[in-house]
Structures are given as structure tokens and as C-alpha cells.
């Protein structure tokens, strides 16, 4: 998710919050995930894992749309609510999704499958961070007509434009995942 790299710019540079307050706001995501993950794992053991993962990805779509609502006058509570939704949704999604992946693998390949799953998650984190900053600074550069490589304190509107462009892209990617999940659910044999 792009929020882990873009929100600190928004909170500390755009809103001028100190590192302590910005960190407290950002803590909403891991705290929500910490609470939701074991509950979702337990629910997935009793329910249809694909439905649980779909509920999770649906919440992630909502959180990405929420980032598009952020503006110069947004309260810190809006950001906290969006992060809580994203954290809960990721927690709901990840545990049953990992179980679904591992269930499709022959027992003798579980170690390899777990490693590949972990590698894919780490690669997505690294590529997501790179892509988020690339989109942010490219959008800022395109709006100004020259290369931007850092936050511009005298032009916060340019940052907010790049922030929204990055989250439009993130929302698109999550929507593609949501649509694929919906097709998978609807296409299952009864």
C-alpha cells in the first residue's frame, strides 16, 4: 500500500505535524491489523476463506478511496479512520489468503510455497514503495513542468495533486484485484 510512504509526507510536511503525532496517527494501521488478523484467521477456519478474503479486499478498496478524500482541511481523525479501515481490511485479507495459497500446494512443497509467498509479499512492498514515490514525484513534476525530487514547502497543492494521482493508481490496482476476486467467487461451482 502506498500509504506507508506517502502519509508521512502528508502528515509531517503538508500538515506540519511533529514526528511524534505523525507516528501516533500512523500506528492506527498496525494496531488495527494486529487485532483483525487473528480474528480473521479464526473466522476463516470456520467460514469460506474466499469470502473472508473478499471482505478484506473490499475494505482495502474503501480505504484507498478514503485517501482520495484527504484535503488541506482533513482532520487527523479522518486519516486515523482510513488507516483503521485499511489495517483491519489487510488483517482480514492476509490470514485467509495465505491459508488459501497453502491449501493449493502439495504437502511436500509447503516450505517452498511459504518462501515464494513471503518473497512475493516482500517484493510487492519494495516495488510498491518505489512505485508510490515515482508516481508522486512524476505527477508533481508534470504539474510544474520541471523535475521535482522532494517535497516543495512553498507549493503544498502540488504535493496534494501528486498524492491523489498516486492513490488513484493504487485504487485502480486494488479494484482490479477486487474484480478478479468477484469473478472468482461468482465463477465457483456450487
Short mmCIF file of N, CA and C in Angstrom, two decimals:
data_model
loop_
_atom_site.label_atom_id
_atom_site.label_comp_id
_atom_site.label_asym_id
_atom_site.label_seq_id
_atom_site.Cartn_x
_atom_site.Cartn_y
_atom_site.Cartn_z
N UNK A 1 0.82 -1.17 0.00
CA UNK A 1 0.00 0.00 0.00
C UNK A 1 0.88 1.25 0.00
N UNK A 2 0.41 2.22 -0.70
CA UNK A 2 1.18 3.46 -0.85
C UNK A 2 1.19 4.31 0.41
N UNK A 3 0.27 4.05 1.31
CA UNK A 3 0.12 4.93 2.48
C UNK A 3 1.35 4.96 3.38
N UNK A 4 2.06 3.85 3.48
CA UNK A 4 3.21 3.82 4.40
C UNK A 4 4.33 4.77 3.97
N UNK A 5 4.41 5.09 2.70
CA UNK A 5 5.44 6.01 2.23
C UNK A 5 4.88 7.42 2.00
N UNK A 6 3.62 7.54 1.59
CA UNK A 6 3.08 8.85 1.26
C UNK A 6 2.51 9.60 2.46
N UNK A 7 1.91 8.88 3.41
CA UNK A 7 1.31 9.57 4.55
C UNK A 7 2.30 10.34 5.40
N UNK A 8 3.52 9.84 5.63
CA UNK A 8 4.46 10.68 6.39
C UNK A 8 4.75 12.03 5.73
N UNK A 9 4.81 12.06 4.39
CA UNK A 9 4.95 13.35 3.69
C UNK A 9 3.75 14.24 3.99
N UNK A 10 2.56 13.65 3.88
CA UNK A 10 1.34 14.43 4.13
C UNK A 10 1.30 14.93 5.57
N UNK A 11 1.56 14.04 6.52
CA UNK A 11 1.42 14.42 7.93
C UNK A 11 2.51 15.39 8.39
N UNK A 12 3.76 15.12 8.03
CA UNK A 12 4.86 15.93 8.55
C UNK A 12 5.16 17.16 7.70
N UNK A 13 5.10 17.02 6.39
CA UNK A 13 5.44 18.16 5.53
C UNK A 13 4.21 19.01 5.21
N UNK A 14 3.16 18.36 4.72
CA UNK A 14 1.97 19.10 4.30
C UNK A 14 1.22 19.68 5.49
N UNK A 15 1.02 18.86 6.55
CA UNK A 15 0.25 19.31 7.72
C UNK A 15 1.12 19.86 8.85
N UNK A 16 2.42 19.74 8.73
CA UNK A 16 3.38 20.23 9.74
C UNK A 16 3.20 19.59 11.12
N UNK A 17 2.79 18.32 11.15
CA UNK A 17 2.72 17.61 12.42
C UNK A 17 4.12 17.15 12.79
N UNK A 18 4.40 17.11 14.06
CA UNK A 18 5.69 16.61 14.52
C UNK A 18 5.78 15.11 14.33
N UNK A 19 7.00 14.56 14.40
CA UNK A 19 7.18 13.13 14.21
C UNK A 19 6.38 12.29 15.22
N UNK A 20 6.25 12.79 16.45
CA UNK A 20 5.51 12.03 17.46
C UNK A 20 4.04 11.88 17.11
N UNK A 21 3.39 12.99 16.74
CA UNK A 21 1.98 12.93 16.36
C UNK A 21 1.80 12.14 15.07
N UNK A 22 2.67 12.36 14.10
CA UNK A 22 2.58 11.60 12.85
C UNK A 22 2.71 10.11 13.12
N UNK A 23 3.65 9.74 13.98
CA UNK A 23 3.83 8.33 14.33
C UNK A 23 2.63 7.75 15.04
N UNK A 24 2.03 8.53 15.94
CA UNK A 24 0.83 8.05 16.64
C UNK A 24 -0.32 7.83 15.66
N UNK A 25 -0.48 8.72 14.71
CA UNK A 25 -1.52 8.56 13.70
C UNK A 25 -1.25 7.31 12.86
N UNK A 26 0.00 7.15 12.43
CA UNK A 26 0.37 6.00 11.59
C UNK A 26 0.21 4.67 12.33
N UNK A 27 0.25 4.69 13.66
CA UNK A 27 0.11 3.46 14.44
C UNK A 27 -1.27 2.83 14.30
N UNK A 28 -2.25 3.59 13.83
CA UNK A 28 -3.60 3.05 13.68
C UNK A 28 -3.60 1.81 12.78
N UNK A 29 -2.82 1.84 11.72
CA UNK A 29 -2.78 0.72 10.77
C UNK A 29 -2.29 -0.58 11.42
N UNK A 30 -1.09 -0.62 12.01
CA UNK A 30 -0.65 -1.89 12.57
C UNK A 30 -1.48 -2.35 13.76
N UNK A 31 -2.01 -1.41 14.55
CA UNK A 31 -2.85 -1.81 15.68
C UNK A 31 -4.13 -2.49 15.17
N UNK A 32 -4.75 -1.90 14.16
CA UNK A 32 -5.96 -2.50 13.59
C UNK A 32 -5.66 -3.86 12.97
N UNK A 33 -4.53 -3.97 12.30
CA UNK A 33 -4.15 -5.24 11.70
C UNK A 33 -3.86 -6.29 12.76
N UNK A 34 -3.21 -5.87 13.84
CA UNK A 34 -2.91 -6.77 14.96
C UNK A 34 -4.18 -7.36 15.55
N UNK A 35 -5.22 -6.56 15.64
CA UNK A 35 -6.49 -7.03 16.19
C UNK A 35 -7.25 -7.88 15.18
N UNK A 36 -7.30 -7.44 13.93
CA UNK A 36 -8.11 -8.11 12.91
C UNK A 36 -7.53 -9.43 12.43
N UNK A 37 -6.21 -9.53 12.33
CA UNK A 37 -5.59 -10.74 11.75
C UNK A 37 -5.98 -12.03 12.46
N UNK A 38 -5.80 -12.13 13.78
CA UNK A 38 -6.17 -13.39 14.42
C UNK A 38 -7.68 -13.66 14.37
N UNK A 39 -8.48 -12.61 14.44
CA UNK A 39 -9.93 -12.80 14.35
C UNK A 39 -10.32 -13.30 12.97
N UNK A 40 -9.70 -12.74 11.94
CA UNK A 40 -9.99 -13.17 10.57
C UNK A 40 -9.50 -14.59 10.34
N UNK A 41 -8.34 -14.92 10.89
CA UNK A 41 -7.83 -16.29 10.76
C UNK A 41 -8.77 -17.28 11.40
N UNK A 42 -9.28 -16.96 12.56
CA UNK A 42 -10.24 -17.83 13.25
C UNK A 42 -11.54 -17.94 12.46
N UNK A 43 -12.02 -16.80 11.95
CA UNK A 43 -13.25 -16.81 11.16
C UNK A 43 -13.07 -17.63 9.89
N UNK A 44 -11.91 -17.52 9.27
CA UNK A 44 -11.65 -18.25 8.02
C UNK A 44 -11.58 -19.75 8.26
N UNK A 45 -11.21 -20.16 9.47
CA UNK A 45 -11.20 -21.59 9.79
C UNK A 45 -12.62 -22.14 9.88
N UNK A 46 -13.58 -21.28 10.15
CA UNK A 46 -14.97 -21.71 10.32
C UNK A 46 -15.85 -21.38 9.12
N UNK A 47 -15.39 -20.45 8.28
CA UNK A 47 -16.20 -19.98 7.16
C UNK A 47 -15.45 -20.22 5.85
N UNK A 48 -16.06 -19.75 4.78
CA UNK A 48 -15.45 -19.83 3.45
C UNK A 48 -14.31 -18.80 3.37
N UNK A 49 -13.09 -19.28 3.20
CA UNK A 49 -11.91 -18.40 3.17
C UNK A 49 -11.98 -17.39 2.03
N UNK A 50 -12.53 -17.80 0.90
CA UNK A 50 -12.60 -16.88 -0.23
C UNK A 50 -13.53 -15.71 0.06
N UNK A 51 -14.59 -15.95 0.78
CA UNK A 51 -15.49 -14.85 1.14
C UNK A 51 -14.80 -13.92 2.13
N UNK A 52 -14.09 -14.49 3.09
CA UNK A 52 -13.37 -13.66 4.07
C UNK A 52 -12.33 -12.80 3.37
N UNK A 53 -11.58 -13.38 2.43
CA UNK A 53 -10.58 -12.57 1.71
C UNK A 53 -11.25 -11.49 0.87
N UNK A 54 -12.42 -11.81 0.31
CA UNK A 54 -13.14 -10.81 -0.50
C UNK A 54 -13.62 -9.66 0.37
N UNK A 55 -14.09 -9.96 1.57
CA UNK A 55 -14.47 -8.90 2.51
C UNK A 55 -13.25 -8.02 2.80
N UNK A 56 -12.10 -8.64 3.01
CA UNK A 56 -10.87 -7.89 3.28
C UNK A 56 -10.48 -6.99 2.13
N UNK A 57 -10.51 -7.52 0.91
CA UNK A 57 -10.10 -6.70 -0.23
C UNK A 57 -11.13 -5.60 -0.49
N UNK A 58 -12.39 -5.85 -0.16
CA UNK A 58 -13.41 -4.80 -0.29
C UNK A 58 -13.11 -3.64 0.65
N UNK A 59 -12.70 -3.95 1.86
CA UNK A 59 -12.32 -2.90 2.81
C UNK A 59 -11.09 -2.14 2.36
N UNK A 60 -10.17 -2.84 1.72
CA UNK A 60 -8.96 -2.18 1.21
C UNK A 60 -9.35 -1.19 0.10
N UNK A 61 -10.30 -1.58 -0.75
CA UNK A 61 -10.80 -0.65 -1.78
C UNK A 61 -11.36 0.60 -1.11
N UNK A 62 -12.17 0.42 -0.07
CA UNK A 62 -12.74 1.58 0.63
C UNK A 62 -11.65 2.48 1.21
N UNK A 63 -10.62 1.86 1.78
CA UNK A 63 -9.55 2.68 2.37
C UNK A 63 -8.81 3.47 1.30
N UNK A 64 -8.58 2.86 0.15
CA UNK A 64 -7.88 3.58 -0.93
C UNK A 64 -8.73 4.74 -1.44
N UNK A 65 -10.04 4.52 -1.53
CA UNK A 65 -10.94 5.62 -1.90
C UNK A 65 -10.92 6.71 -0.84
N UNK A 66 -10.78 6.30 0.41
CA UNK A 66 -10.70 7.27 1.51
C UNK A 66 -9.53 8.21 1.38
N UNK A 67 -8.39 7.70 0.92
CA UNK A 67 -7.22 8.57 0.74
C UNK A 67 -7.48 9.67 -0.28
N UNK A 68 -8.38 9.41 -1.21
CA UNK A 68 -8.71 10.43 -2.21
C UNK A 68 -9.54 11.57 -1.62
N UNK A 69 -10.11 11.36 -0.44
CA UNK A 69 -10.88 12.40 0.25
C UNK A 69 -10.00 13.37 1.03
N UNK A 70 -8.75 13.00 1.24
CA UNK A 70 -7.85 13.83 2.05
C UNK A 70 -7.58 15.14 1.33
N UNK A 71 -7.71 16.23 2.08
CA UNK A 71 -7.50 17.56 1.52
C UNK A 71 -6.80 18.43 2.56
N UNK A 72 -6.55 19.69 2.25
CA UNK A 72 -5.83 20.54 3.21
C UNK A 72 -6.54 20.72 4.56
N UNK A 73 -7.84 20.47 4.59
CA UNK A 73 -8.61 20.70 5.81
C UNK A 73 -9.01 19.42 6.53
N UNK A 74 -8.53 18.28 6.07
CA UNK A 74 -8.88 16.99 6.69
C UNK A 74 -8.37 16.95 8.13
N UNK A 75 -9.20 16.42 9.00
CA UNK A 75 -8.78 16.29 10.39
C UNK A 75 -7.88 15.07 10.54
N UNK A 76 -7.06 15.04 11.58
CA UNK A 76 -6.25 13.84 11.82
C UNK A 76 -7.13 12.61 12.01
N UNK A 77 -8.34 12.81 12.51
CA UNK A 77 -9.23 11.67 12.74
C UNK A 77 -9.66 11.01 11.44
N UNK A 78 -9.80 11.78 10.37
CA UNK A 78 -10.12 11.16 9.08
C UNK A 78 -9.00 10.22 8.67
N UNK A 79 -7.78 10.67 8.80
CA UNK A 79 -6.63 9.83 8.44
C UNK A 79 -6.59 8.59 9.33
N UNK A 80 -6.86 8.75 10.63
CA UNK A 80 -6.87 7.61 11.55
C UNK A 80 -7.95 6.61 11.14
N UNK A 81 -9.14 7.09 10.81
CA UNK A 81 -10.23 6.19 10.40
C UNK A 81 -9.85 5.43 9.13
N UNK A 82 -9.28 6.13 8.17
CA UNK A 82 -8.86 5.47 6.92
C UNK A 82 -7.80 4.41 7.23
N UNK A 83 -6.84 4.74 8.06
CA UNK A 83 -5.79 3.77 8.43
C UNK A 83 -6.38 2.59 9.20
N UNK A 84 -7.36 2.83 10.06
CA UNK A 84 -8.01 1.73 10.79
C UNK A 84 -8.72 0.80 9.82
N UNK A 85 -9.44 1.38 8.86
CA UNK A 85 -10.13 0.56 7.85
C UNK A 85 -9.12 -0.24 7.05
N UNK A 86 -8.04 0.40 6.64
CA UNK A 86 -7.01 -0.29 5.85
C UNK A 86 -6.35 -1.39 6.67
N UNK A 87 -6.00 -1.10 7.91
CA UNK A 87 -5.35 -2.10 8.76
C UNK A 87 -6.25 -3.29 9.05
N UNK A 88 -7.51 -3.01 9.40
CA UNK A 88 -8.45 -4.11 9.64
C UNK A 88 -8.64 -4.94 8.37
N UNK A 89 -8.78 -4.26 7.26
CA UNK A 89 -9.01 -4.95 5.99
C UNK A 89 -7.82 -5.80 5.58
N UNK A 90 -6.61 -5.28 5.76
CA UNK A 90 -5.42 -6.09 5.46
C UNK A 90 -5.34 -7.29 6.39
N UNK A 91 -5.68 -7.08 7.65
CA UNK A 91 -5.70 -8.19 8.60
C UNK A 91 -6.72 -9.25 8.22
N UNK A 92 -7.89 -8.79 7.77
CA UNK A 92 -8.94 -9.72 7.34
C UNK A 92 -8.50 -10.46 6.08
N UNK A 93 -7.83 -9.78 5.19
CA UNK A 93 -7.42 -10.37 3.91
C UNK A 93 -6.26 -11.35 4.05
N UNK A 94 -5.21 -10.98 4.77
CA UNK A 94 -3.96 -11.73 4.70
C UNK A 94 -4.02 -13.15 5.26
N UNK A 95 -4.56 -13.33 6.44
CA UNK A 95 -4.55 -14.66 7.04
C UNK A 95 -5.27 -15.70 6.17
N UNK A 96 -6.53 -15.45 5.78
CA UNK A 96 -7.19 -16.45 4.93
C UNK A 96 -6.58 -16.57 3.54
N UNK A 97 -6.03 -15.47 3.02
CA UNK A 97 -5.39 -15.55 1.72
C UNK A 97 -4.16 -16.45 1.77
N UNK A 98 -3.36 -16.30 2.82
CA UNK A 98 -2.20 -17.19 2.99
C UNK A 98 -2.65 -18.64 3.11
N UNK A 99 -3.72 -18.87 3.86
CA UNK A 99 -4.24 -20.24 4.01
C UNK A 99 -4.71 -20.79 2.67
N UNK A 100 -5.39 -19.96 1.87
CA UNK A 100 -5.84 -20.41 0.55
C UNK A 100 -4.66 -20.80 -0.33
N UNK A 101 -3.61 -20.00 -0.29
CA UNK A 101 -2.42 -20.31 -1.08
C UNK A 101 -1.82 -21.64 -0.64
N UNK A 102 -1.66 -21.79 0.66
CA UNK A 102 -1.00 -23.00 1.17
C UNK A 102 -1.86 -24.25 0.96
N UNK A 103 -3.18 -24.12 0.94
CA UNK A 103 -4.07 -25.26 0.72
C UNK A 103 -3.95 -25.82 -0.70
N UNK A 104 -3.50 -25.01 -1.63
CA UNK A 104 -3.42 -25.46 -3.02
C UNK A 104 -2.12 -26.19 -3.33
N UNK A 105 -1.23 -26.26 -2.34
CA UNK A 105 0.10 -26.81 -2.56
C UNK A 105 0.20 -28.21 -1.96
N UNK A 106 0.84 -29.10 -2.69
CA UNK A 106 1.11 -30.44 -2.17
C UNK A 106 1.96 -30.32 -0.90
N UNK A 107 1.69 -31.17 0.06
CA UNK A 107 2.34 -31.10 1.38
C UNK A 107 3.86 -31.05 1.29
N UNK A 108 4.45 -31.78 0.36
CA UNK A 108 5.92 -31.81 0.28
C UNK A 108 6.51 -30.49 -0.23
N UNK A 109 5.67 -29.61 -0.77
CA UNK A 109 6.15 -28.32 -1.28
C UNK A 109 5.73 -27.13 -0.41
N UNK A 110 5.25 -27.40 0.79
CA UNK A 110 4.78 -26.31 1.66
C UNK A 110 5.88 -25.31 1.99
N UNK A 111 7.09 -25.78 2.25
CA UNK A 111 8.20 -24.88 2.56
C UNK A 111 8.52 -23.96 1.41
N UNK A 112 8.55 -24.51 0.22
CA UNK A 112 8.82 -23.71 -0.98
C UNK A 112 7.69 -22.71 -1.20
N UNK A 113 6.45 -23.17 -1.07
CA UNK A 113 5.31 -22.29 -1.28
C UNK A 113 5.31 -21.14 -0.27
N UNK A 114 5.61 -21.45 0.98
CA UNK A 114 5.68 -20.40 2.00
C UNK A 114 6.76 -19.39 1.69
N UNK A 115 7.90 -19.88 1.20
CA UNK A 115 9.00 -18.98 0.84
C UNK A 115 8.64 -18.09 -0.34
N UNK A 116 8.02 -18.67 -1.35
CA UNK A 116 7.61 -17.89 -2.52
C UNK A 116 6.55 -16.86 -2.13
N UNK A 117 5.62 -17.26 -1.27
CA UNK A 117 4.59 -16.34 -0.79
C UNK A 117 5.22 -15.17 -0.04
N UNK A 118 6.18 -15.45 0.81
CA UNK A 118 6.88 -14.41 1.56
C UNK A 118 7.69 -13.51 0.61
N UNK A 119 8.36 -14.11 -0.36
CA UNK A 119 9.12 -13.34 -1.34
C UNK A 119 8.20 -12.40 -2.12
N UNK A 120 7.06 -12.92 -2.55
CA UNK A 120 6.12 -12.09 -3.31
C UNK A 120 5.63 -10.92 -2.47
N UNK A 121 5.33 -11.16 -1.21
CA UNK A 121 4.86 -10.08 -0.32
C UNK A 121 5.95 -9.03 -0.14
N UNK A 122 7.20 -9.47 0.08
CA UNK A 122 8.31 -8.52 0.25
C UNK A 122 8.61 -7.75 -1.03
N UNK A 123 8.55 -8.44 -2.16
CA UNK A 123 8.77 -7.75 -3.44
C UNK A 123 7.68 -6.71 -3.69
N UNK A 124 6.44 -7.05 -3.35
CA UNK A 124 5.35 -6.10 -3.52
C UNK A 124 5.56 -4.87 -2.64
N UNK A 125 6.06 -5.08 -1.43
CA UNK A 125 6.32 -3.95 -0.54
C UNK A 125 7.40 -3.04 -1.13
N UNK A 126 8.49 -3.64 -1.60
CA UNK A 126 9.59 -2.85 -2.17
C UNK A 126 9.15 -2.14 -3.45
N UNK A 127 8.50 -2.87 -4.34
CA UNK A 127 8.06 -2.27 -5.60
C UNK A 127 6.97 -1.22 -5.36
N UNK A 128 6.09 -1.48 -4.39
CA UNK A 128 5.04 -0.52 -4.06
C UNK A 128 5.61 0.79 -3.56
N UNK A 129 6.63 0.72 -2.71
CA UNK A 129 7.27 1.92 -2.20
C UNK A 129 7.91 2.70 -3.34
N UNK A 130 8.61 1.99 -4.21
CA UNK A 130 9.26 2.65 -5.36
C UNK A 130 8.23 3.26 -6.30
N UNK A 131 7.17 2.51 -6.57
CA UNK A 131 6.13 2.98 -7.48
C UNK A 131 5.39 4.19 -6.90
N UNK A 132 5.11 4.16 -5.60
CA UNK A 132 4.41 5.28 -4.96
C UNK A 132 5.21 6.57 -5.09
N UNK A 133 6.49 6.50 -4.79
CA UNK A 133 7.31 7.72 -4.88
C UNK A 133 7.51 8.14 -6.33
N UNK A 134 7.65 7.18 -7.23
CA UNK A 134 7.77 7.50 -8.65
C UNK A 134 6.54 8.25 -9.15
N UNK A 135 5.36 7.73 -8.83
CA UNK A 135 4.12 8.37 -9.26
C UNK A 135 3.97 9.75 -8.61
N UNK A 136 4.24 9.83 -7.31
CA UNK A 136 4.12 11.10 -6.60
C UNK A 136 4.97 12.18 -7.26
N UNK A 137 6.26 11.90 -7.42
CA UNK A 137 7.16 12.94 -7.93
C UNK A 137 7.00 13.17 -9.43
N UNK A 138 6.57 12.15 -10.18
CA UNK A 138 6.29 12.35 -11.60
C UNK A 138 5.07 13.26 -11.77
N UNK A 139 4.03 13.01 -10.99
CA UNK A 139 2.83 13.86 -11.07
C UNK A 139 3.15 15.29 -10.65
N UNK A 140 3.95 15.44 -9.60
CA UNK A 140 4.35 16.78 -9.17
C UNK A 140 5.17 17.47 -10.26
N UNK A 141 6.10 16.73 -10.85
CA UNK A 141 6.95 17.29 -11.92
C UNK A 141 6.11 17.69 -13.13
N UNK A 142 5.17 16.82 -13.51
CA UNK A 142 4.32 17.13 -14.66
C UNK A 142 3.48 18.37 -14.43
N UNK A 143 3.00 18.55 -13.21
CA UNK A 143 2.18 19.73 -12.93
C UNK A 143 3.01 21.01 -13.00
N UNK A 144 4.26 20.94 -12.56
CA UNK A 144 5.10 22.14 -12.53
C UNK A 144 5.90 22.36 -13.82
N UNK A 145 6.11 21.29 -14.58
CA UNK A 145 6.88 21.43 -15.81
C UNK A 145 8.38 21.31 -15.63
N UNK A 146 8.81 20.92 -14.45
CA UNK A 146 10.23 20.64 -14.21
C UNK A 146 10.34 19.51 -13.18
N UNK A 147 11.54 18.91 -13.11
CA UNK A 147 11.74 17.74 -12.27
C UNK A 147 11.69 18.11 -10.78
N UNK A 148 10.85 17.37 -10.05
CA UNK A 148 10.72 17.54 -8.61
C UNK A 148 11.20 16.26 -7.94
N UNK A 149 12.07 16.40 -6.94
CA UNK A 149 12.60 15.22 -6.25
C UNK A 149 12.42 15.28 -4.74
N UNK A 150 11.70 16.29 -4.27
CA UNK A 150 11.48 16.43 -2.83
C UNK A 150 10.18 17.19 -2.60
N UNK A 151 9.75 17.22 -1.37
CA UNK A 151 8.56 17.98 -1.01
C UNK A 151 8.85 19.47 -1.20
N UNK A 152 7.92 20.18 -1.82
CA UNK A 152 8.08 21.62 -2.05
C UNK A 152 7.24 22.38 -1.02
N UNK A 153 7.88 22.93 -0.01
CA UNK A 153 7.16 23.59 1.08
C UNK A 153 6.37 24.81 0.62
N UNK A 154 6.81 25.44 -0.45
CA UNK A 154 6.12 26.64 -0.92
C UNK A 154 4.97 26.32 -1.88
N UNK A 155 4.78 25.03 -2.22
CA UNK A 155 3.71 24.64 -3.14
C UNK A 155 3.03 23.36 -2.65
N UNK A 156 2.34 23.42 -1.53
CA UNK A 156 1.71 22.22 -0.98
C UNK A 156 0.63 21.64 -1.89
N UNK A 157 -0.03 22.49 -2.69
CA UNK A 157 -1.06 22.00 -3.59
C UNK A 157 -0.49 21.03 -4.63
N UNK A 158 0.75 21.24 -5.00
CA UNK A 158 1.40 20.35 -5.97
C UNK A 158 1.62 18.97 -5.34
N UNK A 159 2.00 18.96 -4.07
CA UNK A 159 2.14 17.67 -3.37
C UNK A 159 0.79 16.96 -3.31
N UNK A 160 -0.26 17.67 -2.94
CA UNK A 160 -1.57 17.04 -2.81
C UNK A 160 -2.03 16.47 -4.15
N UNK A 161 -1.71 17.15 -5.24
CA UNK A 161 -2.02 16.62 -6.58
C UNK A 161 -1.30 15.29 -6.80
N UNK A 162 0.01 15.25 -6.54
CA UNK A 162 0.77 14.01 -6.70
C UNK A 162 0.28 12.91 -5.78
N UNK A 163 -0.07 13.26 -4.55
CA UNK A 163 -0.62 12.33 -3.56
C UNK A 163 -1.89 11.67 -4.12
N UNK A 164 -2.79 12.50 -4.66
CA UNK A 164 -4.04 11.96 -5.20
C UNK A 164 -3.80 11.11 -6.45
N UNK A 165 -2.90 11.53 -7.32
CA UNK A 165 -2.59 10.72 -8.51
C UNK A 165 -2.08 9.35 -8.08
N UNK A 166 -1.19 9.32 -7.10
CA UNK A 166 -0.66 8.04 -6.61
C UNK A 166 -1.78 7.16 -6.06
N UNK A 167 -2.70 7.75 -5.32
CA UNK A 167 -3.80 6.95 -4.75
C UNK A 167 -4.85 6.59 -5.79
N UNK A 168 -5.00 7.36 -6.86
CA UNK A 168 -5.85 6.91 -7.97
C UNK A 168 -5.27 5.62 -8.55
N UNK A 169 -3.96 5.60 -8.74
CA UNK A 169 -3.31 4.41 -9.28
C UNK A 169 -3.45 3.24 -8.31
N UNK A 170 -3.21 3.47 -7.04
CA UNK A 170 -3.34 2.43 -6.03
C UNK A 170 -4.78 1.89 -5.99
N UNK A 171 -5.74 2.80 -6.06
CA UNK A 171 -7.15 2.39 -6.06
C UNK A 171 -7.44 1.53 -7.28
N UNK A 172 -6.91 1.91 -8.43
CA UNK A 172 -7.09 1.12 -9.65
C UNK A 172 -6.56 -0.30 -9.46
N UNK A 173 -5.34 -0.43 -8.92
CA UNK A 173 -4.75 -1.76 -8.72
C UNK A 173 -5.60 -2.61 -7.77
N UNK A 174 -6.07 -2.00 -6.70
CA UNK A 174 -6.88 -2.75 -5.73
C UNK A 174 -8.24 -3.10 -6.34
N UNK A 175 -8.80 -2.21 -7.16
CA UNK A 175 -10.06 -2.52 -7.83
C UNK A 175 -9.91 -3.69 -8.80
N UNK A 176 -8.79 -3.76 -9.49
CA UNK A 176 -8.53 -4.91 -10.37
C UNK A 176 -8.54 -6.19 -9.55
N UNK A 177 -7.88 -6.17 -8.40
CA UNK A 177 -7.86 -7.33 -7.52
C UNK A 177 -9.27 -7.66 -7.04
N UNK A 178 -10.04 -6.64 -6.70
CA UNK A 178 -11.42 -6.83 -6.24
C UNK A 178 -12.27 -7.48 -7.33
N UNK A 179 -12.15 -6.98 -8.57
CA UNK A 179 -12.92 -7.54 -9.68
C UNK A 179 -12.52 -9.00 -9.92
N UNK A 180 -11.22 -9.29 -9.90
CA UNK A 180 -10.78 -10.68 -10.07
C UNK A 180 -11.34 -11.56 -8.96
N UNK A 181 -11.34 -11.06 -7.73
CA UNK A 181 -11.91 -11.81 -6.62
C UNK A 181 -13.40 -12.04 -6.79
N UNK A 182 -14.10 -11.02 -7.27
CA UNK A 182 -15.54 -11.16 -7.51
C UNK A 182 -15.81 -12.21 -8.58
N UNK A 183 -15.06 -12.16 -9.69
CA UNK A 183 -15.23 -13.16 -10.74
C UNK A 183 -14.94 -14.56 -10.21
N UNK A 184 -13.93 -14.67 -9.38
CA UNK A 184 -13.60 -15.97 -8.80
C UNK A 184 -14.74 -16.48 -7.92
N UNK A 185 -15.29 -15.60 -7.11
CA UNK A 185 -16.41 -16.00 -6.24
C UNK A 185 -17.64 -16.38 -7.06
N UNK A 186 -17.97 -15.57 -8.05
CA UNK A 186 -19.16 -15.83 -8.86
C UNK A 186 -18.99 -17.04 -9.77
N UNK A 187 -17.76 -17.34 -10.14
CA UNK A 187 -17.49 -18.45 -11.05
C UNK A 187 -17.30 -19.79 -10.39
N UNK A 188 -17.37 -19.83 -9.06
CA UNK A 188 -17.17 -21.10 -8.37
C UNK A 188 -18.32 -22.05 -8.64
N UNK A 189 -17.97 -23.33 -8.67
CA UNK A 189 -19.01 -24.36 -8.80
C UNK A 189 -19.69 -24.52 -7.46
N UNK A 190 -20.98 -24.60 -7.50
CA UNK A 190 -21.75 -24.75 -6.25
C UNK A 190 -21.65 -26.16 -5.72
#
